[in-house]
CSV table of C-alpha atoms in Angstrom, one decimal:
chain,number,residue,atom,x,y,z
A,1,UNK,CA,0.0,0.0,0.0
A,2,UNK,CA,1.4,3.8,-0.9
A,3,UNK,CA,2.2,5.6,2.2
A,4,UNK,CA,0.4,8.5,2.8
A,5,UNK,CA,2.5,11.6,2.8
A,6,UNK,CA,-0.1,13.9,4.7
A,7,UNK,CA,-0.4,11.1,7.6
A,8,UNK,CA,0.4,12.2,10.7
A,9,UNK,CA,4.3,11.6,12.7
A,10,UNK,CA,5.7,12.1,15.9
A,11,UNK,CA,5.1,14.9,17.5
A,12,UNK,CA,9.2,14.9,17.3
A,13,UNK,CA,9.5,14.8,13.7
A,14,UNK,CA,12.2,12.5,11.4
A,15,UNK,CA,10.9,14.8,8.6
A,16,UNK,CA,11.8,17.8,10.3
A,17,UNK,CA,15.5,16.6,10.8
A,18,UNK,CA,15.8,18.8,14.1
A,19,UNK,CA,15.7,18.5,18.2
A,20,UNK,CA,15.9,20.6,20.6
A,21,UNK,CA,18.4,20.4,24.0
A,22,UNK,CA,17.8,17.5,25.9
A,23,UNK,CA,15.3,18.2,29.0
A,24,UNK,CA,17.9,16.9,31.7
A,25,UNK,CA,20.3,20.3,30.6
A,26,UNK,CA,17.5,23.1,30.2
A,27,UNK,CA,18.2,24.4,33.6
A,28,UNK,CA,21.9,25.4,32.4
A,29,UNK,CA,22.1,29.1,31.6
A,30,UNK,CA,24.2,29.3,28.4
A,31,UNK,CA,25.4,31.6,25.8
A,32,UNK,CA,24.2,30.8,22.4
A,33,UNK,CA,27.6,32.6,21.3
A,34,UNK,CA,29.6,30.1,23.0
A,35,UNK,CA,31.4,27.6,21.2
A,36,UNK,CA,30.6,25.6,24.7
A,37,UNK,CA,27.1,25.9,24.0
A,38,UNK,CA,27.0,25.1,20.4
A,39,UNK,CA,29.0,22.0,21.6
A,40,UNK,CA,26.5,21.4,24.5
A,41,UNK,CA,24.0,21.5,22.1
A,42,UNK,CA,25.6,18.7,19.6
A,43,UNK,CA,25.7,16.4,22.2
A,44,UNK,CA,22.2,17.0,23.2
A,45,UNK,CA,21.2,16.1,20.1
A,46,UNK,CA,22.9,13.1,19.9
A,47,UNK,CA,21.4,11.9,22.7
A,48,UNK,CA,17.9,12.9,21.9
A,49,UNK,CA,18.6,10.7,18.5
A,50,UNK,CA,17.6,7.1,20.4
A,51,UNK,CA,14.4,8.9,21.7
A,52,UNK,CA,13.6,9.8,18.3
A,53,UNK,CA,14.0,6.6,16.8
A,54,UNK,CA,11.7,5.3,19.5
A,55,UNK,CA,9.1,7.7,18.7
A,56,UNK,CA,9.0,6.9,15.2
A,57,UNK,CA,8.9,3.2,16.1
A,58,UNK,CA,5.6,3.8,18.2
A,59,UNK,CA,7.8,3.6,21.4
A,60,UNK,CA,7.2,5.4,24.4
A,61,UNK,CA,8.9,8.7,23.7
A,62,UNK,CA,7.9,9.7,27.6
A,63,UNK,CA,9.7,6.8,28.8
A,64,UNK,CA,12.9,7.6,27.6
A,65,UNK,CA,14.3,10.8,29.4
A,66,UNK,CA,13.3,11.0,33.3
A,67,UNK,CA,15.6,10.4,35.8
A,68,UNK,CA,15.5,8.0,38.5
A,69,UNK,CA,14.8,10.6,41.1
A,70,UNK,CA,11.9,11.8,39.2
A,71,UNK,CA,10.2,8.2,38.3
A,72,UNK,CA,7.8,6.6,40.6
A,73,UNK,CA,8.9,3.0,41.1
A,74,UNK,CA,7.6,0.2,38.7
A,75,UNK,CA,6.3,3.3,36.8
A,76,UNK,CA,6.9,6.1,34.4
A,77,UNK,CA,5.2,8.8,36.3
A,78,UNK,CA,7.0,12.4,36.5
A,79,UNK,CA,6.3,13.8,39.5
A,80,UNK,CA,4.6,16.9,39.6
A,81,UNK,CA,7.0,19.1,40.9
A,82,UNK,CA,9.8,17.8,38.5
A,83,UNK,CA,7.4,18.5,35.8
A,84,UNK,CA,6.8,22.3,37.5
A,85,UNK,CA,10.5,22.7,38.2
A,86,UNK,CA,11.6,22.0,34.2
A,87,UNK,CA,8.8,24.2,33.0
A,88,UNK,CA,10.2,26.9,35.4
A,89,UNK,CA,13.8,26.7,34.1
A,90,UNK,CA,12.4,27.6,30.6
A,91,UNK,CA,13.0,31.7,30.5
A,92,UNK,CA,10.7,32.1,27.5
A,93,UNK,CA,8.0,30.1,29.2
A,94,UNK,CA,5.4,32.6,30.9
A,95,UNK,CA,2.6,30.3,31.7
A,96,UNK,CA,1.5,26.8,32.1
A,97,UNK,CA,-2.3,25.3,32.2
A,98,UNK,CA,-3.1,21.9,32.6
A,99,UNK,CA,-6.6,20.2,32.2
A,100,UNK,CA,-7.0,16.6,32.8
A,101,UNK,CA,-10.5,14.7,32.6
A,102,UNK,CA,-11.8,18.4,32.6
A,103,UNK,CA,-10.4,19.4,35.9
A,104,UNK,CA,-7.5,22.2,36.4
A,105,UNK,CA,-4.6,20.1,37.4
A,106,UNK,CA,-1.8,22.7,36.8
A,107,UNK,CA,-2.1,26.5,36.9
A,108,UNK,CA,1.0,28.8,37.2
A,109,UNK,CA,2.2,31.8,35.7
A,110,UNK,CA,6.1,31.5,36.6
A,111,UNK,CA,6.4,35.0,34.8
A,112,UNK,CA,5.0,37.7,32.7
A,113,UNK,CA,1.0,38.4,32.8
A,114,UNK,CA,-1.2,36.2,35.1
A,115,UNK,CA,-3.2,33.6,33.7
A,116,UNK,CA,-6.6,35.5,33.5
A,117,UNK,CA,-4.7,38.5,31.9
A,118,UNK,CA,-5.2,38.6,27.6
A,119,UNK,CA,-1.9,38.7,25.8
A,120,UNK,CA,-1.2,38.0,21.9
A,121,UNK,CA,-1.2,34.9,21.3
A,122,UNK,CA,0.3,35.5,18.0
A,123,UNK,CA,-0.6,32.9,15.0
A,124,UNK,CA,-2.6,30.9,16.9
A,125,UNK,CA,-5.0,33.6,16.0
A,126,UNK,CA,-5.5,31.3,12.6
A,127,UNK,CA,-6.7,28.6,14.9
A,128,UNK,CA,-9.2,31.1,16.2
A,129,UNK,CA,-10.2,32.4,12.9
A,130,UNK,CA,-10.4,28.5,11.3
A,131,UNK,CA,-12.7,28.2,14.0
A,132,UNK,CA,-15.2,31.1,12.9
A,133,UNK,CA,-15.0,29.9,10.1
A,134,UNK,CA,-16.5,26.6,10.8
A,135,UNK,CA,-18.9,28.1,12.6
A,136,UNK,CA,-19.9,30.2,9.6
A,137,UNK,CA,-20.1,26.6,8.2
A,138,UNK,CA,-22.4,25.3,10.9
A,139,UNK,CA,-24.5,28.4,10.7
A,140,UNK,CA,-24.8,28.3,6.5
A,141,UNK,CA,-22.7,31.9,6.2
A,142,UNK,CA,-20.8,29.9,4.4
A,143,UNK,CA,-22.6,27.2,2.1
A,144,UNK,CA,-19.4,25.0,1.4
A,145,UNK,CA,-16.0,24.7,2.1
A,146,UNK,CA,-15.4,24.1,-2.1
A,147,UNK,CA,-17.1,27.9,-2.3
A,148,UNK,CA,-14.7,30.1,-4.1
A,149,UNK,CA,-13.6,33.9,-2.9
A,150,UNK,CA,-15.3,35.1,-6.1
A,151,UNK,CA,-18.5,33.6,-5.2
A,152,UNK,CA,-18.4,34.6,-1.6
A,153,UNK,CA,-17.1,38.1,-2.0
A,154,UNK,CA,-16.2,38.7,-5.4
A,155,UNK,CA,-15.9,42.2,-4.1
A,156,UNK,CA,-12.3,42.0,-2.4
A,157,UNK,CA,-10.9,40.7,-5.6
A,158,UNK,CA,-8.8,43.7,-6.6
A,159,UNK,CA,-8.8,44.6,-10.9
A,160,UNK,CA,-5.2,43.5,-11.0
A,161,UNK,CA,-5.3,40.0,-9.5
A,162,UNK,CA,-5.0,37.1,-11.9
A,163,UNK,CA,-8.0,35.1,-12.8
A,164,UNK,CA,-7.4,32.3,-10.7
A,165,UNK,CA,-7.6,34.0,-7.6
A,166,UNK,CA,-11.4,34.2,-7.6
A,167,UNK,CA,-11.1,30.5,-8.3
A,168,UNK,CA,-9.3,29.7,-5.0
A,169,UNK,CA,-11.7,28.1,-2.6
A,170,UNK,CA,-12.6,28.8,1.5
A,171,UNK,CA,-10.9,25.1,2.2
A,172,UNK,CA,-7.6,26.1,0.3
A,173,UNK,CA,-7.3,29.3,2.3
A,174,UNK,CA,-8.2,27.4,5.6
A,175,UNK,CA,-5.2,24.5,4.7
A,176,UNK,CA,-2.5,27.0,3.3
A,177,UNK,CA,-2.8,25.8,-0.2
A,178,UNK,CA,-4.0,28.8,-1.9
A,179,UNK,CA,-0.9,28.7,-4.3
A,180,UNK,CA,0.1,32.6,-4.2
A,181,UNK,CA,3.2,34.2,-2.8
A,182,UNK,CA,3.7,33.9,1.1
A,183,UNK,CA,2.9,37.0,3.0
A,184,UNK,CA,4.9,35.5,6.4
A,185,UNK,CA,8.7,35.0,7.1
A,186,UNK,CA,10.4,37.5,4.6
A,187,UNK,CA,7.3,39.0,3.9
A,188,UNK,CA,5.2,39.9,6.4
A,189,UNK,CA,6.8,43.2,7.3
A,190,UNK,CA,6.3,44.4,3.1
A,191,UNK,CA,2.8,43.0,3.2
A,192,UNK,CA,2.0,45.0,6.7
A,193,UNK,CA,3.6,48.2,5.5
A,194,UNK,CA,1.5,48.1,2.2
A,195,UNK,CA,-1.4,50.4,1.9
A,196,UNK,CA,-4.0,47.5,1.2
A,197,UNK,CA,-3.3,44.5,3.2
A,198,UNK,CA,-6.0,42.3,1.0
A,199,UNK,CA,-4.8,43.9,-2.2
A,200,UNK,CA,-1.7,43.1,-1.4
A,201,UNK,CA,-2.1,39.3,-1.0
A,202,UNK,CA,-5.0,38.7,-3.6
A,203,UNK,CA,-2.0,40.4,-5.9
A,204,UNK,CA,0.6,38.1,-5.4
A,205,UNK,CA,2.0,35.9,-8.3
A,206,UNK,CA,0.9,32.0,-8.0
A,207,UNK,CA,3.7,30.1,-6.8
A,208,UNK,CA,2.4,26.9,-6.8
A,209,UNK,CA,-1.3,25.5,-8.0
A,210,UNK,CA,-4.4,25.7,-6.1
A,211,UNK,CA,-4.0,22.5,-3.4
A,212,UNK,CA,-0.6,22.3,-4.2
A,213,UNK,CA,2.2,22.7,-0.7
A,214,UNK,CA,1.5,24.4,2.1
A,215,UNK,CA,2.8,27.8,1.8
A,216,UNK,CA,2.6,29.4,5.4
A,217,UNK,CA,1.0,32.9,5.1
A,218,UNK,CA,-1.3,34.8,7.4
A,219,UNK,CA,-2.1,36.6,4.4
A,220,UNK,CA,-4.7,33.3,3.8
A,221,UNK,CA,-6.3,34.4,7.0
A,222,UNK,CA,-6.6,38.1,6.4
A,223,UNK,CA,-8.4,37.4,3.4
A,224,UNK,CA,-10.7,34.5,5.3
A,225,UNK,CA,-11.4,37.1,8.3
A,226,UNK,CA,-12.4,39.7,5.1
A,227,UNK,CA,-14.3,37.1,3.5
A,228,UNK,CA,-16.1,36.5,7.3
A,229,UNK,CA,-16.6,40.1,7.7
A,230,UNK,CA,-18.4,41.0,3.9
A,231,UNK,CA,-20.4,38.0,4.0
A,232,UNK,CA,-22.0,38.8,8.2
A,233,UNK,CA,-22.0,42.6,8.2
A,234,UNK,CA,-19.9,42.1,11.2
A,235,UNK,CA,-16.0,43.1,12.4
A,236,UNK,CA,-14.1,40.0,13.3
A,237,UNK,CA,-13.9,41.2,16.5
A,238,UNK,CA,-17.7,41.3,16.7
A,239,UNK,CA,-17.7,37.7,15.1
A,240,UNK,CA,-15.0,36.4,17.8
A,241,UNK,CA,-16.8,37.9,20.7
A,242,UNK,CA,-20.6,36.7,19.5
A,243,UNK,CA,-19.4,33.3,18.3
A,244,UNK,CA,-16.7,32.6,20.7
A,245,UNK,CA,-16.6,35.3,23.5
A,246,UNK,CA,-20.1,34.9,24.8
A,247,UNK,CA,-20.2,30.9,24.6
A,248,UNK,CA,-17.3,30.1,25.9
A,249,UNK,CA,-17.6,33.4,28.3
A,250,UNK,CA,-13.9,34.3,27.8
A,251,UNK,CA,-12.4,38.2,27.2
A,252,UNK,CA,-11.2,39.0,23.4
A,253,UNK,CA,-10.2,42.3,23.3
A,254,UNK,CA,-9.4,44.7,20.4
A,255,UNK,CA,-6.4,44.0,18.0
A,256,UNK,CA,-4.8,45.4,14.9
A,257,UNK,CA,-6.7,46.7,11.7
A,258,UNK,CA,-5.4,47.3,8.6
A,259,UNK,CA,-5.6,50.7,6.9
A,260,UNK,CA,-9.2,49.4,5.5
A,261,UNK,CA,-10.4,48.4,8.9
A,262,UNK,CA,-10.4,44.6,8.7
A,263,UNK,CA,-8.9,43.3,11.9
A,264,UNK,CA,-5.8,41.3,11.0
A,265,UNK,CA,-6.9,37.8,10.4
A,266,UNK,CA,-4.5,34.8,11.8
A,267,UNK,CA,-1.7,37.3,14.0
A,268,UNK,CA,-2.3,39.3,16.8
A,269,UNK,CA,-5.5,38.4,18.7
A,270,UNK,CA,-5.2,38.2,22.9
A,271,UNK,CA,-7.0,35.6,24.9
A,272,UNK,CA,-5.8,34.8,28.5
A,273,UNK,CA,-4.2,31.5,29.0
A,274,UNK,CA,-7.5,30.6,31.2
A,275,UNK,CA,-9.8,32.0,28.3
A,276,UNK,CA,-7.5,29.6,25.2
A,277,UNK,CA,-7.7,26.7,28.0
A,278,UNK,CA,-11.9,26.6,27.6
A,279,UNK,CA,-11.5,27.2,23.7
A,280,UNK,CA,-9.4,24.4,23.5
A,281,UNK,CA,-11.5,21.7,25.9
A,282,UNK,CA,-14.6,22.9,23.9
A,283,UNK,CA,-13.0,21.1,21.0
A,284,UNK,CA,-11.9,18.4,23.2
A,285,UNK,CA,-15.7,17.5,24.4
A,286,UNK,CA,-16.8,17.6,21.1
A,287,UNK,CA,-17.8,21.2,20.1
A,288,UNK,CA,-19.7,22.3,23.6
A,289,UNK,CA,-18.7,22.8,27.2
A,290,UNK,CA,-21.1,23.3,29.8
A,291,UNK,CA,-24.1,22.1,27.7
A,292,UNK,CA,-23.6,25.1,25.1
A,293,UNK,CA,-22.8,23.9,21.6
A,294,UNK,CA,-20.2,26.4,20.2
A,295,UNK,CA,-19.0,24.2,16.8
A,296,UNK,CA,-20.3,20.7,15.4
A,297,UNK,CA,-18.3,17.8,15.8
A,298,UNK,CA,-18.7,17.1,11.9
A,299,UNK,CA,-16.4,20.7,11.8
A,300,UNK,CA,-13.6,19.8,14.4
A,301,UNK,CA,-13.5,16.2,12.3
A,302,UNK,CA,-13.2,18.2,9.0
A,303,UNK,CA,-10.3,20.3,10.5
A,304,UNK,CA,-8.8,17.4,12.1
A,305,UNK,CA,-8.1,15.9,9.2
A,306,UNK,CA,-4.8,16.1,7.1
A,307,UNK,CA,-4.8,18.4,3.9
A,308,UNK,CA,-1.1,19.0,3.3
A,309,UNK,CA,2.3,18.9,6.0
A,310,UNK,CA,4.4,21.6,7.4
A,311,UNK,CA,8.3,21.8,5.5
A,312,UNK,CA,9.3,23.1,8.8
A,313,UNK,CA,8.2,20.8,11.5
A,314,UNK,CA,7.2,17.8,9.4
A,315,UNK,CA,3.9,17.8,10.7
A,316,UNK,CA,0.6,17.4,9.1
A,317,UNK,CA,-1.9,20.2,9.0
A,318,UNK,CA,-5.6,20.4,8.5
A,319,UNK,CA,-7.4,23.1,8.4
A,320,UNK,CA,-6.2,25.9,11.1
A,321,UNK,CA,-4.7,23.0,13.0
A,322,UNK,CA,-1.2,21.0,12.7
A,323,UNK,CA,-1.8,17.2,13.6
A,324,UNK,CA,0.6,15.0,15.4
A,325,UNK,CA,1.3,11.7,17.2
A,326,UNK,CA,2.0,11.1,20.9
A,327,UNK,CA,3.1,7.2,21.5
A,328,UNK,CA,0.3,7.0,19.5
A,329,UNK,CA,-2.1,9.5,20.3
A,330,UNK,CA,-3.5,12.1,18.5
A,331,UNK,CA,-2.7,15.4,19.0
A,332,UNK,CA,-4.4,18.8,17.6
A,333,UNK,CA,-2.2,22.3,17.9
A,334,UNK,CA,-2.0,25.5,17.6
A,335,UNK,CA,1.1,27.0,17.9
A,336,UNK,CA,2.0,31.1,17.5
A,337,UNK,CA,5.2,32.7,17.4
A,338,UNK,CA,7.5,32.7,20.7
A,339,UNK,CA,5.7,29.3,21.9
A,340,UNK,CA,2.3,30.1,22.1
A,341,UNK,CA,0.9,27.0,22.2
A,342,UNK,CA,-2.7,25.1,22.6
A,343,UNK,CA,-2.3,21.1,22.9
A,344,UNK,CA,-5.4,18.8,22.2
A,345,UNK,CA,-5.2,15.5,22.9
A,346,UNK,CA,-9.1,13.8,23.4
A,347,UNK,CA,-7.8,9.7,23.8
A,348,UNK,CA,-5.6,11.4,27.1
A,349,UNK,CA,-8.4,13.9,28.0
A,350,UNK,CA,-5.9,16.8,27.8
A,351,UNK,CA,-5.5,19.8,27.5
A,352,UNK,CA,-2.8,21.9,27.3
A,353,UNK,CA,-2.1,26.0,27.5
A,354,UNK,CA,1.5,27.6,27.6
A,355,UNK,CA,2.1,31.0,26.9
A,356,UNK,CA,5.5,32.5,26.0
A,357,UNK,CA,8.1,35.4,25.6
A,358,UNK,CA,6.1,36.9,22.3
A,359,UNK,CA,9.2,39.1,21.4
A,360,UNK,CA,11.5,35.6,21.1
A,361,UNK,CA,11.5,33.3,18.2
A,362,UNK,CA,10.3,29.7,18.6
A,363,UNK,CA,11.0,27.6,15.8
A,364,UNK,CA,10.5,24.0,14.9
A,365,UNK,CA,14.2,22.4,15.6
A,366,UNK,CA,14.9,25.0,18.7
A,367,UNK,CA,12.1,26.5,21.1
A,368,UNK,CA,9.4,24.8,19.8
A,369,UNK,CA,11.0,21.6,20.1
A,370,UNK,CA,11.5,22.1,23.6
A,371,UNK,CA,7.8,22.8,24.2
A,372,UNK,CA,7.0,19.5,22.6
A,373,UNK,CA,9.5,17.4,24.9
A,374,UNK,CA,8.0,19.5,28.2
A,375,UNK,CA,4.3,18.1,26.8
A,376,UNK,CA,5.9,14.5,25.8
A,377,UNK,CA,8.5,13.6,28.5
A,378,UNK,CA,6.9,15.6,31.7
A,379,UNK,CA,3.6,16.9,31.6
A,380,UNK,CA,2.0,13.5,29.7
A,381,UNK,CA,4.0,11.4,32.2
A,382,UNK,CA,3.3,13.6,35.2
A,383,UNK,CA,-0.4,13.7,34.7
A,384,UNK,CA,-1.8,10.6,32.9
């Protein structure tokens, strides 16, 4: 049988080729000038290599790094405070929620805002704005996923764009398959300085075909949360705070606008650890939380679901969501930059909330990495 190349891997990925320093050294405070350090971190991963060819093998990934002190005998149970202690020796960490079984088992902000205080939770923003989208879905806003732009709102397609960007449908934006020039990484700061922020990205040249790779751009979003706003009469913020705000009675305040007025879709949007912590176990039970349906679970199956895989982290994504295995388990994420990061894993009856350093990189291979080994080899084996 042909191997899938959208299934889901390891939440440490072979296809991503990178790891982060091994768990047992993040306490050390090191200069990434040093040659020390970039020698530290070589033999970090080199010892992180065994692990990964465990997880790849179906292994126990969580098995493989605590140390004696820290492991309940005849188990492979982290302690608590071990688990506490490594997330505290992460500088960039700012917060930690855990839910287990739908109870708060782990609350802390070791620094930066509290945990009921809004701060930007960066991309995971296109989590947030997949997920008004679905419910535009659920509601009939928007008929199909296989609807086009120029047959929802022809109107945001500028004079100059090439034909085939009316042609690019509501589930290729969602999955980053739109096919046009990215407007993140190299480009964001061009595309944000430009005097029409959906000009600008319905004008870029087709790099690819329609479903083709994902090619990473928050300019997709923009033009989703656009699409959102001409089809409802309504702001995304007033979409975010009706559809999500109210139901899951969380706090989303304000964010940025472009010079048009169309709040910036997929960057920038603040929830509180507490308040992405409910959005998140909504999705884990199913599309409602305290008997208030907020999403079906025909959506969160339909954006669950590979479409296409990241060339950075090797993992799959769906729609708003990148999917990933834990020993075995499913795991849903959304992940912003500096390590903002929502974990959804329903088999475990977890969920997970940690907020970061937003002014500090976290990319697949270094920061991000780490995050994954703190869910994988102690919060998983501290809680479950």
């Amino acid at each position: 049988m042909k191997k899938n190349p959208h299934s889901q891997v390891a939440l440490y990925s072979a296809a991503a080729g990178r790891t982060e320093t091994a768990l047992e050294s993040m306490s050390e405070t090191i200069d990434p000038g040093d040659t020390g350090y970039r020698a530290g971190r070589r033999r970090a991963l080199a010892r992180l290599a065994g692990m990964l060819t465990v997880a790849q093998s179906g292994g126990s990934l969580a098995a493989m790094v605590p140390s004696a002190g820290d492991v309940e005998e005849g188990t492979r149970t982290v302690s608590m405070e071990a688990m506490a202690n490594t997330a505290d020796s992460l500088d960039q960490l700012h917060s930690l929620i855990i839910i287990h079984r739908g109870e708060t088992v782990f609350e802390k902000a070791f620094r930066g805002a509290s945990t009921r205080e809004p701060v930007n939770m960066k991309s995971v923003s296109k989590t947030l704005v997949a997920t008004l989208t679905g419910i535009a879905v659920d509601k009939g806003v928007v008929p199909d996923l296989d609807k086009t732009l120029g047959e929802l709102a022809p109107g945001l397609i500028p004079s100059g764009a090439d034909s085939r960007v009316a042609k690019i449908s509501v589930r290729h934006w969602l999955s980053m398959q739109a096919g046009l020039q990215r407007t993140s990484g190299p480009f964001y700061n061009t595309w944000v300085n430009s005097p029409d922020w959906v000009e600008y990205v319905l004008t870029r040249p087709f790099v690819d075909e329609q479903g083709g790779r994902m090619l990473y751009s928050t300019g997709n979003y923009h033009v989703l949360g656009a699409m959102l706003t001409s089809l409802t009469g309504k702001s995304l913020l007033e979409l975010s705070r009706e559809w999500l705000g109210e139901p899951l009675e969380i706090q989303v305040p304000p964010w940025t606008r472009d010079p048009q007025g169309y709040y910036l879709g997929g960057n920038e949007m603040a929830l509180s650890a507490k308040g992405l912590a409910r959005f998140g176990e909504m999705h884990r039970l199913g599309g409602q939380i305290d008997g208030k349906r907020v999403i079906s679970q025909q959506w969160i199956d339909t954006a669950w679901s590979a479409r296409t895989r990241s060339r950075y982290s090797g993992h799959a994504y769906g729609l708003g969501w990148y999917l990933a295995l834990v020993d075995g388990h499913r795991v849903a994420y959304a992940r912003g930059y500096g390590g903002q990061v929502l974990y959804v894993i329903p088999s475990l009856e977890l969920t997970v909330v940690i907020t970061s350093d937003a002014t500090r990189p976290a990319r697949s291979g270094e920061y991000m990495d780490t995050l994954h080994a703190l869910l994988t080899t102690r919060i998983i084996p501290a809680v479950v």
